[in-house]
Short mmCIF file of C-alpha atoms in Angstrom, two decimals:
data_model
loop_
_atom_site.label_atom_id
_atom_site.label_comp_id
_atom_site.label_asym_id
_atom_site.label_seq_id
_atom_site.Cartn_x
_atom_site.Cartn_y
_atom_site.Cartn_z
CA MET A 1 42.94 16.81 69.33
CA SER A 2 40.15 19.66 70.91
CA SER A 3 39.70 22.81 68.50
CA THR A 4 39.62 24.86 72.96
CA SER A 5 41.56 28.20 72.54
CA ARG A 6 44.99 28.27 73.75
CA VAL A 7 46.43 30.15 75.43
CA THR A 8 50.56 29.56 74.33
CA ASN A 9 53.14 31.92 74.72
CA LEU A 10 54.79 33.64 77.53
CA GLY A 11 51.28 35.48 79.36
CA VAL A 12 51.18 37.60 82.39
CA SER A 13 52.34 34.78 84.72
CA GLY A 14 55.95 34.60 82.35
CA MET A 15 55.37 30.70 82.01
CA ASP A 16 56.06 28.68 78.91
CA ILE A 17 52.64 27.41 79.07
CA ASP A 18 53.35 24.75 76.33
CA GLN A 19 56.32 23.03 77.71
CA THR A 20 54.02 22.70 81.01
CA VAL A 21 51.50 21.13 79.76
CA LYS A 22 53.67 18.67 77.60
CA ASP A 23 55.90 18.40 80.62
CA LEU A 24 52.55 18.01 82.96
CA MET A 25 51.29 15.46 79.97
CA LYS A 26 54.38 13.32 79.87
CA ALA A 27 54.12 11.15 82.52
CA LYS A 28 49.73 11.44 82.42
CA ARG A 29 50.99 9.36 78.81
CA VAL A 30 53.30 6.65 79.88
CA PRO A 31 50.63 4.21 80.01
CA TYR A 32 49.61 5.02 76.28
CA ASP A 33 53.33 4.96 75.47
CA LYS A 34 53.18 1.04 77.33
CA MET A 35 50.04 0.02 75.15
CA PHE A 36 51.51 0.87 71.86
CA GLN A 37 54.42 -0.55 73.14
CA SER A 38 53.21 -3.67 73.90
CA LYS A 39 50.49 -3.36 70.66
CA THR A 40 53.43 -3.58 68.39
CA LEU A 41 55.20 -6.31 70.36
CA ALA A 42 51.84 -8.35 69.62
CA GLU A 43 51.90 -7.03 66.01
CA TRP A 44 55.98 -8.46 65.60
CA LYS A 45 55.08 -11.86 67.38
CA LYS A 46 51.82 -12.64 65.23
CA ALA A 47 53.93 -11.59 62.33
CA SER A 48 57.01 -13.68 63.25
CA TYR A 49 54.28 -16.86 64.29
CA ASN A 50 52.86 -16.07 60.65
CA THR A 51 56.23 -16.21 58.72
CA MET A 52 56.41 -19.44 60.74
CA TYR A 53 53.20 -20.46 59.43
CA LYS A 54 54.17 -20.48 55.29
CA THR A 55 57.79 -21.65 55.99
CA ILE A 56 55.54 -24.61 57.44
CA SER A 57 52.41 -24.70 55.10
CA ASP A 58 55.31 -24.88 51.84
CA PHE A 59 57.49 -27.80 53.26
CA ARG A 60 53.94 -29.30 54.07
CA THR A 61 53.04 -29.45 50.60
CA THR A 62 56.90 -30.82 49.86
CA VAL A 63 55.85 -33.93 52.85
CA PHE A 64 52.67 -34.62 50.82
CA ASN A 65 53.54 -35.10 47.29
CA ASN A 66 56.21 -37.56 49.50
CA LYS A 67 53.52 -39.64 50.05
CA LEU A 68 52.62 -40.24 46.56
CA GLN A 69 53.76 -43.35 44.72
CA ALA A 70 54.78 -41.48 41.26
CA THR A 71 57.07 -39.64 43.61
CA LEU A 72 58.67 -42.17 45.89
CA SER A 73 58.29 -44.63 42.57
CA PRO A 74 58.92 -43.91 39.66
CA LYS A 75 59.32 -45.70 36.70
CA THR A 76 61.01 -46.05 33.89
CA ALA A 77 60.27 -47.25 30.49
CA SER A 78 61.68 -47.84 27.75
CA SER A 79 61.04 -48.68 23.85
CA ALA A 80 63.30 -51.07 21.85
CA ASN A 81 61.66 -48.84 18.46
CA GLU A 82 61.37 -45.41 18.80
CA SER A 83 60.07 -45.06 15.83
CA ILE A 84 57.23 -47.29 16.02
CA ALA A 85 56.80 -46.24 19.09
CA THR A 86 57.52 -43.95 22.00
CA VAL A 87 56.22 -45.33 26.07
CA THR A 88 56.73 -43.96 29.45
CA ALA A 89 55.36 -45.32 32.90
CA ASN A 90 53.55 -44.02 36.11
CA ALA A 91 54.42 -45.12 39.18
CA ASP A 92 52.19 -47.78 39.28
CA ALA A 93 53.57 -49.27 36.15
CA ALA A 94 54.72 -53.34 37.09
CA ASN A 95 58.42 -53.25 36.45
CA VAL A 96 57.87 -56.07 33.56
CA SER A 97 58.89 -56.38 29.89
CA HIS A 98 55.88 -56.16 27.11
CA GLU A 99 55.83 -57.05 23.05
CA LEU A 100 54.10 -54.66 21.03
CA GLU A 101 53.11 -55.69 17.54
CA VAL A 102 51.16 -52.03 15.93
CA THR A 103 49.08 -53.14 13.03
CA GLN A 104 46.80 -50.42 12.54
CA LEU A 105 47.17 -46.88 13.47
CA ALA A 106 44.46 -44.95 14.96
CA GLU A 107 43.43 -42.09 12.29
CA GLY A 108 40.52 -39.25 11.77
CA VAL A 109 38.36 -38.31 8.98
CA LYS A 110 40.75 -35.95 6.18
CA ARG A 111 38.71 -34.23 2.85
CA THR A 112 40.42 -31.72 0.40
CA SER A 113 39.90 -30.68 -2.52
CA SER A 114 40.49 -32.87 -5.12
CA ALA A 115 41.91 -29.98 -7.10
CA ALA A 116 42.02 -26.05 -7.11
CA ILE A 117 37.68 -24.56 -6.27
CA THR A 118 38.57 -20.57 -7.91
CA THR A 119 36.23 -20.25 -10.77
CA GLY A 120 35.82 -16.50 -11.50
CA THR A 121 38.87 -13.83 -10.41
CA SER A 122 37.53 -12.62 -7.02
CA LYS A 123 37.38 -14.46 -3.27
CA ASP A 124 35.64 -11.52 -2.01
CA THR A 125 32.27 -12.74 -2.26
CA LEU A 126 31.37 -16.76 -2.14
CA ALA A 127 29.04 -15.47 -5.75
CA ALA A 128 32.52 -14.24 -7.06
CA GLN A 129 34.62 -17.12 -6.67
CA PHE A 130 32.16 -19.45 -7.64
CA GLY A 131 29.37 -17.73 -9.43
CA ILE A 132 26.72 -19.03 -7.01
CA SER A 133 23.64 -17.43 -5.23
CA GLY A 134 21.44 -17.05 -2.60
CA SER A 135 22.13 -18.87 0.30
CA PHE A 136 21.69 -23.08 1.33
CA ASP A 137 22.29 -25.01 4.81
CA ILE A 138 25.32 -27.34 5.26
CA LYS A 139 24.67 -30.03 7.81
CA VAL A 140 27.53 -31.59 9.36
CA ALA A 141 28.37 -34.97 11.80
CA ASN A 142 31.32 -36.23 13.89
CA GLY A 143 29.16 -38.66 16.16
CA GLU A 144 27.13 -36.90 18.49
CA ASN A 145 28.50 -33.60 17.26
CA ILE A 146 25.54 -31.85 14.43
CA ALA A 147 26.07 -28.54 13.88
CA THR A 148 24.01 -27.19 10.79
CA VAL A 149 25.67 -24.23 9.22
CA THR A 150 24.09 -21.77 6.37
CA VAL A 151 26.32 -21.05 3.57
CA ASN A 152 24.70 -17.04 2.05
CA SER A 153 27.19 -16.25 -1.11
CA THR A 154 27.35 -12.78 0.12
CA GLU A 155 30.16 -13.48 2.63
CA SER A 156 33.33 -15.70 1.68
CA ILE A 157 34.66 -18.84 2.26
CA TYR A 158 36.87 -17.34 4.73
CA ASP A 159 33.34 -16.63 6.48
CA PHE A 160 31.85 -19.87 6.27
CA VAL A 161 34.94 -21.31 7.49
CA GLN A 162 35.00 -19.68 10.80
CA LYS A 163 31.77 -20.62 10.64
CA LEU A 164 32.32 -23.99 10.22
CA ASN A 165 35.20 -23.47 12.95
CA ASN A 166 32.23 -22.73 15.65
CA ALA A 167 29.65 -24.92 14.84
CA GLY A 168 31.52 -27.07 18.30
CA ALA A 169 30.73 -30.22 15.28
CA GLY A 170 33.71 -31.52 16.00
CA VAL A 171 35.12 -30.66 12.48
CA THR A 172 38.39 -28.32 11.73
CA ALA A 173 38.13 -26.36 8.54
CA ASN A 174 40.37 -24.65 6.70
CA TYR A 175 40.83 -23.00 3.36
CA ASP A 176 44.97 -22.03 1.91
CA ALA A 177 44.94 -19.35 -0.92
CA THR A 178 48.38 -20.47 -2.04
CA LEU A 179 47.24 -24.05 -2.79
CA ASP A 180 43.63 -22.63 -2.98
CA ARG A 181 42.19 -25.99 -1.76
CA PHE A 182 39.54 -26.11 1.11
CA PHE A 183 40.27 -29.07 3.94
CA LEU A 184 38.28 -30.47 6.73
CA SER A 185 39.44 -32.90 9.35
CA THR A 186 38.10 -34.27 12.37
CA THR A 187 39.46 -33.09 15.88
CA ASN A 188 39.75 -36.33 16.67
CA SER A 189 40.39 -40.47 15.31
CA GLY A 190 39.32 -43.70 15.50
CA ALA A 191 35.93 -45.82 14.25
CA ASN A 192 33.65 -43.22 16.25
CA SER A 193 35.44 -40.99 14.13
CA GLY A 194 33.24 -39.31 11.16
CA ILE A 195 32.46 -36.04 9.20
CA ASP A 196 28.92 -37.36 7.39
CA PHE A 197 27.50 -34.27 5.02
CA SER A 198 24.12 -36.65 5.02
CA GLY A 199 20.67 -33.84 6.10
CA SER A 200 22.48 -31.07 3.78
CA SER A 201 20.01 -29.65 1.34
CA ALA A 202 21.06 -30.45 -2.14
CA ALA A 203 22.38 -26.41 -2.91
CA GLY A 204 24.56 -27.86 0.18
CA LEU A 205 25.42 -31.05 -1.51
CA ASN A 206 25.96 -29.88 -5.06
CA PHE A 207 28.52 -26.72 -3.35
CA LEU A 208 30.58 -29.93 -1.71
CA LYS A 209 31.24 -31.74 -4.47
CA ASP A 210 30.86 -29.07 -7.84
CA ASN A 211 32.42 -26.47 -5.72
CA LEU A 212 34.83 -27.71 -2.85
CA LYS A 213 35.54 -30.77 -4.23
CA VAL A 214 35.59 -32.55 -0.83
CA VAL A 215 32.81 -35.02 -1.21
CA ASN A 216 32.87 -37.16 -5.00
CA SER A 217 29.87 -37.28 -5.59
CA THR A 218 25.75 -36.63 -3.62
CA ALA A 219 25.48 -40.36 -3.10
CA ALA A 220 24.74 -41.49 0.63
CA ALA A 221 28.09 -43.63 0.10
CA ASP A 222 29.95 -40.70 -0.84
CA ILE A 223 29.02 -37.76 2.01
CA SER A 224 29.45 -40.10 5.38
CA PHE A 225 33.17 -40.84 6.42
CA SER A 226 34.43 -42.38 9.33
CA GLY A 227 37.72 -42.92 11.01
CA LYS A 228 40.14 -45.71 12.22
CA ASP A 229 40.95 -47.85 15.33
CA ALA A 230 44.04 -47.89 16.65
CA VAL A 231 44.69 -52.02 16.27
CA PHE A 232 48.04 -53.25 17.73
CA LYS A 233 48.51 -56.62 19.59
CA LEU A 234 49.61 -56.25 23.41
CA ASP A 235 51.35 -58.86 25.00
CA GLY A 236 49.91 -61.69 21.77
CA VAL A 237 45.94 -59.95 22.62
CA GLU A 238 44.96 -58.39 20.21
CA LEU A 239 43.78 -54.70 20.91
CA LYS A 240 42.00 -51.52 20.01
CA GLN A 241 42.36 -47.94 21.06
CA GLN A 242 40.74 -45.00 19.50
CA SER A 243 43.78 -42.83 19.79
CA ASN A 244 47.09 -43.84 18.79
CA SER A 245 48.66 -42.26 22.44
CA PHE A 246 46.57 -44.47 25.58
CA THR A 247 47.28 -45.62 28.70
CA ILE A 248 47.13 -49.80 29.30
CA SER A 249 48.15 -51.04 33.07
CA GLY A 250 50.23 -47.65 33.69
CA VAL A 251 52.44 -47.59 30.59
CA ASN A 252 51.85 -44.56 28.76
CA TYR A 253 51.64 -45.29 24.31
CA LYS A 254 52.48 -43.45 21.99
CA LEU A 255 52.53 -45.05 18.11
CA LYS A 256 53.42 -43.45 15.45
CA SER A 257 54.11 -46.62 12.50
CA THR A 258 53.12 -50.22 12.13
CA ASN A 259 55.42 -53.05 12.03
CA ILE A 260 53.15 -56.13 11.17
CA GLY A 261 54.88 -59.26 12.07
CA SER A 262 57.57 -57.30 13.67
CA PRO A 263 57.40 -57.21 17.33
CA ILE A 264 59.11 -54.68 19.62
CA SER A 265 60.24 -55.24 23.58
CA VAL A 266 58.66 -52.85 25.74
CA GLY A 267 60.09 -52.32 29.16
CA VAL A 268 59.27 -50.79 32.34
CA ALA A 269 62.11 -50.99 35.87
CA ALA A 270 62.23 -48.68 39.01
CA ASP A 271 63.53 -45.43 38.60
CA ILE A 272 66.06 -45.25 40.33
CA ASP A 273 67.97 -42.08 40.01
CA LYS A 274 64.64 -39.98 39.74
CA THR A 275 63.89 -41.43 43.47
CA ILE A 276 67.05 -40.69 44.56
CA GLU A 277 66.94 -37.16 43.20
CA ASN A 278 63.55 -36.78 45.04
CA VAL A 279 65.04 -38.13 48.54
CA LYS A 280 67.65 -35.68 48.26
CA ALA A 281 65.44 -32.77 47.87
CA PHE A 282 62.34 -33.90 50.62
CA VAL A 283 65.62 -33.35 52.46
CA GLU A 284 67.01 -30.40 51.61
CA SER A 285 63.23 -29.16 51.95
CA TYR A 286 63.43 -30.94 55.12
CA ASN A 287 66.28 -28.84 56.39
CA THR A 288 65.68 -25.91 55.50
CA MET A 289 62.08 -25.54 57.24
CA LEU A 290 63.97 -26.65 60.31
CA SER A 291 66.97 -24.17 59.79
CA LYS A 292 64.71 -21.90 60.14
CA VAL A 293 61.70 -23.34 62.70
CA ASN A 294 65.29 -23.44 64.70
CA THR A 295 66.72 -19.83 64.33
CA ALA A 296 63.66 -18.65 65.55
CA VAL A 297 63.07 -20.90 68.65
CA LYS A 298 66.87 -20.08 69.33
CA GLU A 299 66.45 -16.34 68.26
CA THR A 300 68.28 -13.79 71.28
CA ARG A 301 65.28 -12.06 73.13
CA TYR A 302 65.96 -7.82 73.82
CA LYS A 303 64.09 -7.58 76.62
CA ASP A 304 65.46 -3.83 77.91
CA PHE A 305 65.00 -3.43 74.06
CA SER A 306 61.13 -2.21 73.61
CA PRO A 307 59.66 0.06 70.93
CA LEU A 308 60.64 3.51 70.53
CA THR A 309 57.57 5.79 70.70
CA THR A 310 57.04 8.44 68.09
CA GLU A 311 58.98 10.63 70.51
CA GLN A 312 61.82 8.50 71.22
CA ARG A 313 62.46 8.12 67.78
CA GLY A 314 62.44 11.57 67.16
CA GLU A 315 65.35 11.34 69.65
CA LEU A 316 68.06 9.29 67.75
CA THR A 317 69.17 9.23 64.82
CA GLU A 318 67.63 6.89 61.43
CA THR A 319 70.70 4.68 61.94
CA GLU A 320 70.41 4.55 66.04
CA ALA A 321 66.73 3.93 65.87
CA LYS A 322 66.96 0.55 62.69
CA GLN A 323 69.48 -0.95 65.34
CA TRP A 324 67.23 -0.52 68.33
CA ASP A 325 64.74 -1.60 65.76
CA GLU A 326 66.84 -4.62 65.19
CA LYS A 327 67.08 -5.72 68.85
CA ALA A 328 63.66 -4.83 69.81
CA LYS A 329 62.20 -7.27 66.97
CA SER A 330 64.84 -9.77 67.69
CA GLY A 331 63.48 -13.16 69.09
CA MET A 332 59.64 -12.53 69.43
CA LEU A 333 59.24 -16.95 69.17
CA TYR A 334 62.57 -17.53 71.69
CA ASN A 335 61.54 -20.64 72.91
CA ASP A 336 58.65 -20.78 71.91
CA GLN A 337 56.59 -23.75 72.56
CA ILE A 338 55.11 -24.33 69.57
CA LEU A 339 57.48 -24.78 67.38
CA ARG A 340 59.77 -26.22 70.00
CA SER A 341 57.06 -29.31 69.87
CA LEU A 342 56.90 -29.52 66.43
CA VAL A 343 60.41 -30.24 65.50
CA ASP A 344 60.43 -32.73 68.42
CA GLY A 345 57.62 -34.22 66.45
CA ILE A 346 59.64 -34.68 62.92
CA ARG A 347 62.86 -35.49 64.18
CA ASP A 348 60.79 -38.85 65.85
CA ASP A 349 58.92 -38.80 63.09
CA VAL A 350 62.30 -39.39 60.60
CA SER A 351 64.12 -41.10 63.22
CA SER A 352 61.39 -43.54 64.79
CA PRO A 353 60.99 -47.14 62.57
CA VAL A 354 57.54 -48.02 60.93
CA ALA A 355 56.32 -51.22 62.67
CA GLY A 356 55.27 -53.95 59.87
CA ILE A 357 57.46 -53.48 57.23
CA SER A 358 58.90 -56.61 56.93
CA GLY A 359 62.63 -56.82 55.36
CA ASN A 360 65.58 -54.25 56.30
CA TYR A 361 64.85 -51.40 55.57
CA ASN A 362 61.88 -50.14 57.73
CA SER A 363 63.96 -47.01 58.81
CA ALA A 364 64.83 -43.46 57.41
CA SER A 365 68.58 -44.95 58.93
CA ALA A 366 68.51 -48.32 57.14
CA ILE A 367 68.20 -46.57 53.40
CA GLY A 368 70.81 -44.20 54.74
CA ILE A 369 69.36 -41.39 55.99
CA THR A 370 70.74 -39.18 59.33
CA THR A 371 70.81 -36.92 61.84
CA GLY A 372 74.54 -35.07 62.18
CA ALA A 373 75.33 -33.92 65.96
CA TYR A 374 72.99 -32.28 67.92
CA THR A 375 74.62 -28.99 67.71
CA GLU A 376 73.48 -28.69 64.03
CA GLY A 377 69.29 -29.24 65.57
CA GLY A 378 68.11 -32.77 63.93
CA LYS A 379 69.39 -31.74 60.30
CA LEU A 380 69.24 -34.62 58.40
CA TYR A 381 71.99 -36.15 55.86
CA ILE A 382 71.73 -38.95 53.10
CA ASP A 383 74.27 -42.00 52.32
CA GLU A 384 73.53 -42.27 48.61
CA THR A 385 75.84 -45.05 48.31
CA LYS A 386 73.68 -46.45 50.80
CA LEU A 387 70.11 -45.66 49.38
CA ARG A 388 71.39 -46.44 45.95
CA ALA A 389 71.76 -50.02 47.84
CA ALA A 390 69.29 -50.04 49.13
CA LEU A 391 66.64 -49.32 46.28
CA THR A 392 68.69 -51.81 43.96
CA ALA A 393 67.56 -54.39 47.18
CA ASP A 394 64.14 -53.05 47.22
CA PRO A 395 62.91 -50.85 44.39
CA ASN A 396 60.00 -49.98 46.07
CA ALA A 397 61.27 -49.37 49.92
CA VAL A 398 61.51 -45.39 50.17
CA ASN A 399 57.56 -45.73 49.06
CA LYS A 400 57.11 -48.55 51.80
CA LEU A 401 59.11 -46.40 54.38
CA PHE A 402 57.24 -42.72 53.68
CA ALA A 403 54.14 -43.80 52.02
CA THR A 404 52.50 -47.02 54.27
CA ASP A 405 49.23 -45.73 55.95
CA GLY A 406 48.96 -48.39 59.15
CA ALA A 407 46.41 -48.38 60.93
CA THR A 408 48.81 -46.81 64.44
CA ASP A 409 50.99 -44.17 63.85
CA SER A 410 54.00 -46.95 64.63
CA GLN A 411 52.99 -48.08 61.72
CA ASP A 412 52.59 -45.04 59.12
CA GLY A 413 55.63 -43.98 56.98
CA ILE A 414 57.34 -40.97 57.45
CA ALA A 415 55.82 -38.73 55.73
CA VAL A 416 52.24 -39.40 56.30
CA ARG A 417 52.69 -39.43 60.04
CA MET A 418 55.03 -36.20 59.77
CA TYR A 419 52.11 -34.62 57.77
CA ASP A 420 49.96 -34.58 60.76
CA THR A 421 53.14 -33.32 62.48
CA LEU A 422 53.33 -30.51 60.28
CA LYS A 423 49.07 -30.45 60.91
CA THR A 424 49.60 -29.97 64.58
CA ALA A 425 51.48 -27.62 64.23
CA MET A 426 50.08 -25.00 61.51
CA ASP A 427 46.65 -25.04 63.80
CA SER A 428 48.45 -24.38 66.91
CA ILE A 429 49.64 -21.21 64.74
CA LYS A 430 46.31 -20.40 63.90
CA SER A 431 44.92 -20.25 67.15
CA GLU A 432 47.68 -18.19 68.70
CA ALA A 433 47.53 -15.94 65.15
CA GLY A 434 45.99 -16.85 62.87
CA ILE A 435 47.34 -17.22 59.30
CA SER A 436 48.24 -13.78 57.40
CA ALA A 437 49.74 -10.63 59.13
CA GLY A 438 46.56 -8.30 59.12
CA VAL A 439 43.94 -8.86 62.23
CA SER A 440 40.99 -7.65 59.71
CA ASP A 441 40.28 -10.79 58.49
CA ASP A 442 41.77 -12.68 61.44
CA THR A 443 38.84 -11.27 64.49
CA THR A 444 39.61 -15.24 66.73
CA SER A 445 43.90 -16.15 67.29
CA VAL A 446 44.73 -14.81 70.68
CA LEU A 447 47.16 -12.58 69.22
CA ALA A 448 44.38 -11.12 66.79
CA LYS A 449 41.54 -9.83 69.73
CA GLN A 450 45.07 -9.28 72.09
CA ILE A 451 45.71 -6.59 69.08
CA ASN A 452 42.41 -5.84 68.80
CA GLN A 453 41.50 -5.26 72.23
CA TYR A 454 45.20 -2.97 73.00
CA THR A 455 43.11 -1.11 69.36
CA LYS A 456 40.54 -0.57 71.29
CA ASP A 457 41.71 0.56 75.11
CA MET A 458 43.92 3.47 73.54
CA THR A 459 41.63 5.11 71.36
CA SER A 460 39.96 5.60 74.73
CA LEU A 461 42.65 6.73 76.65
CA ASN A 462 44.21 8.93 73.79
CA THR A 463 40.47 10.03 73.96
CA ARG A 464 40.97 10.80 78.27
CA LEU A 465 44.49 12.60 76.98
CA ASP A 466 43.33 14.90 74.86
CA ASP A 467 39.97 15.97 76.97
CA MET A 468 42.83 16.15 80.16
CA GLU A 469 45.60 18.71 77.62
CA ASP A 470 42.49 20.57 77.08
CA ARG A 471 41.69 21.01 80.71
CA TYR A 472 44.74 21.94 81.38
CA TYR A 473 45.75 24.62 79.13
CA LYS A 474 42.03 26.03 79.94
CA GLN A 475 42.79 26.90 83.40
CA PHE A 476 46.52 28.50 82.39
CA SER A 477 43.98 30.14 80.09
CA ALA A 478 41.78 31.44 83.03
CA MET A 479 45.16 31.58 84.96
CA GLU A 480 46.29 34.38 82.34
CA THR A 481 42.99 36.31 82.52
CA ALA A 482 42.68 36.42 86.23
CA LEU A 483 46.10 37.69 86.63
CA SER A 484 46.20 39.74 83.74
CA LYS A 485 43.42 41.07 85.67
CA LEU A 486 44.70 41.09 88.58
CA ALA A 487 47.52 43.16 86.89
CA ASN A 488 45.24 46.04 85.78
CA GLN A 489 43.50 46.65 88.79
CA SER A 490 46.87 46.96 90.25
CA SER A 491 48.14 49.35 87.63
CA TRP A 492 45.00 51.29 87.80
CA ILE A 493 45.31 51.69 91.54
CA SER A 494 48.92 52.87 91.88
CA SER A 495 48.29 55.39 89.23
CA MET A 496 45.63 56.88 91.09
CA LEU A 497 47.38 57.28 93.73
CA ASP A 498 50.18 58.96 91.55
CA THR A 499 47.52 61.08 91.18
CA LYS A 500 46.53 61.91 94.30
CA SER A 501 49.92 62.97 95.79
CA ASN A 502 50.96 65.28 92.52
CA SER A 503 47.92 66.80 94.06
#
């Protein structure tokens, strides 16, 4: 707004200049108000699209999970004796039984002080605790992890523990003051794990033997220790693993104890209950997303309720303005072509058979997934009894129906084709409205460009309107000045005439 001096009171003319200018500008501001309303509608529509984008994107993640064998064909595994081994199964595990005999558990290396180690009266320093002086090096290796730690008698045993733990040797140290013992262990297990003090200084080896008491002598045979592999027979074949937890052919084993001469059975089967649970979760997610999209497409558009301008909002109560806004914002995506195409597309994805699948279960309806009445907008329902029967007859039925990646769309599974349909809708929304409500990070979508253009045009028009308002005030100011001069002249003439007549 210009700082031009303005006459705003009732001047010589008797006119209310402020009100007169306001009345004159009201008509001039009609184009600006229309731009403001158009921009607001574009912002509301963009925000509505962005909400739909997130809804569709979130559901697409669910669809992706329903392309995975782990979701569509989960397995359950059981151990005949969980004190020997516990088991779980991945989706790619075969539905067969195995025999397991554990002959040796995997072990790392553990060294513990053979007796209490403190000989002094204080643990403040190694010198006070053990009566040693000076400094020396201890070299420790665990396979390819090798580190050299400098021991200083002025430091405490806790300092030494921290140095060893931070050295990166793959060895963990601990000192228990209550037991007064020092503990060492490897961070891994198996025959490749170990604690080897070869290369330590003579003083360092003596410290390990005489003070920490974790080696029996400084001879080469007594300063190097190796772990053990797990040794077991699986279906009669002897195997080894560095850890007691491992996966073979999709089965995850955790060995707990040996059972030499007494093999146990490990069984793998389809987890039908879990599959049904996952299918139900997919259908629920589908219905939730579809309901939101259908609501947006069918929401009533009240074209007679345009966005309120600042002046209009000031004339209404807060409740009236809120009610007006609700109607004005309603139906931003009414009958939207992008969303209608999406709804039609995902319905076809679900209802169309999957070409190329042999057997009885090549469509959603064949496993008990059907749509309700037309008025329900494509809502899905599950016949759990029919689904369970299908999975009992063919445990891989859902996996084939949902996750088959065929050479053509008709040969793709439900989740595969739906994943692509959702992507098409998301791309269309992104082109039309971007992916977030703001426009600062979105300069390419149709609506963002419109909003930015409205902003520029409104700024330009507002400048012109301010200039116009200033001109009106200047013109009225000039008028008042002229009338004031005329009034002064008239008063002077009258006074001169009065003087003459009196003389």
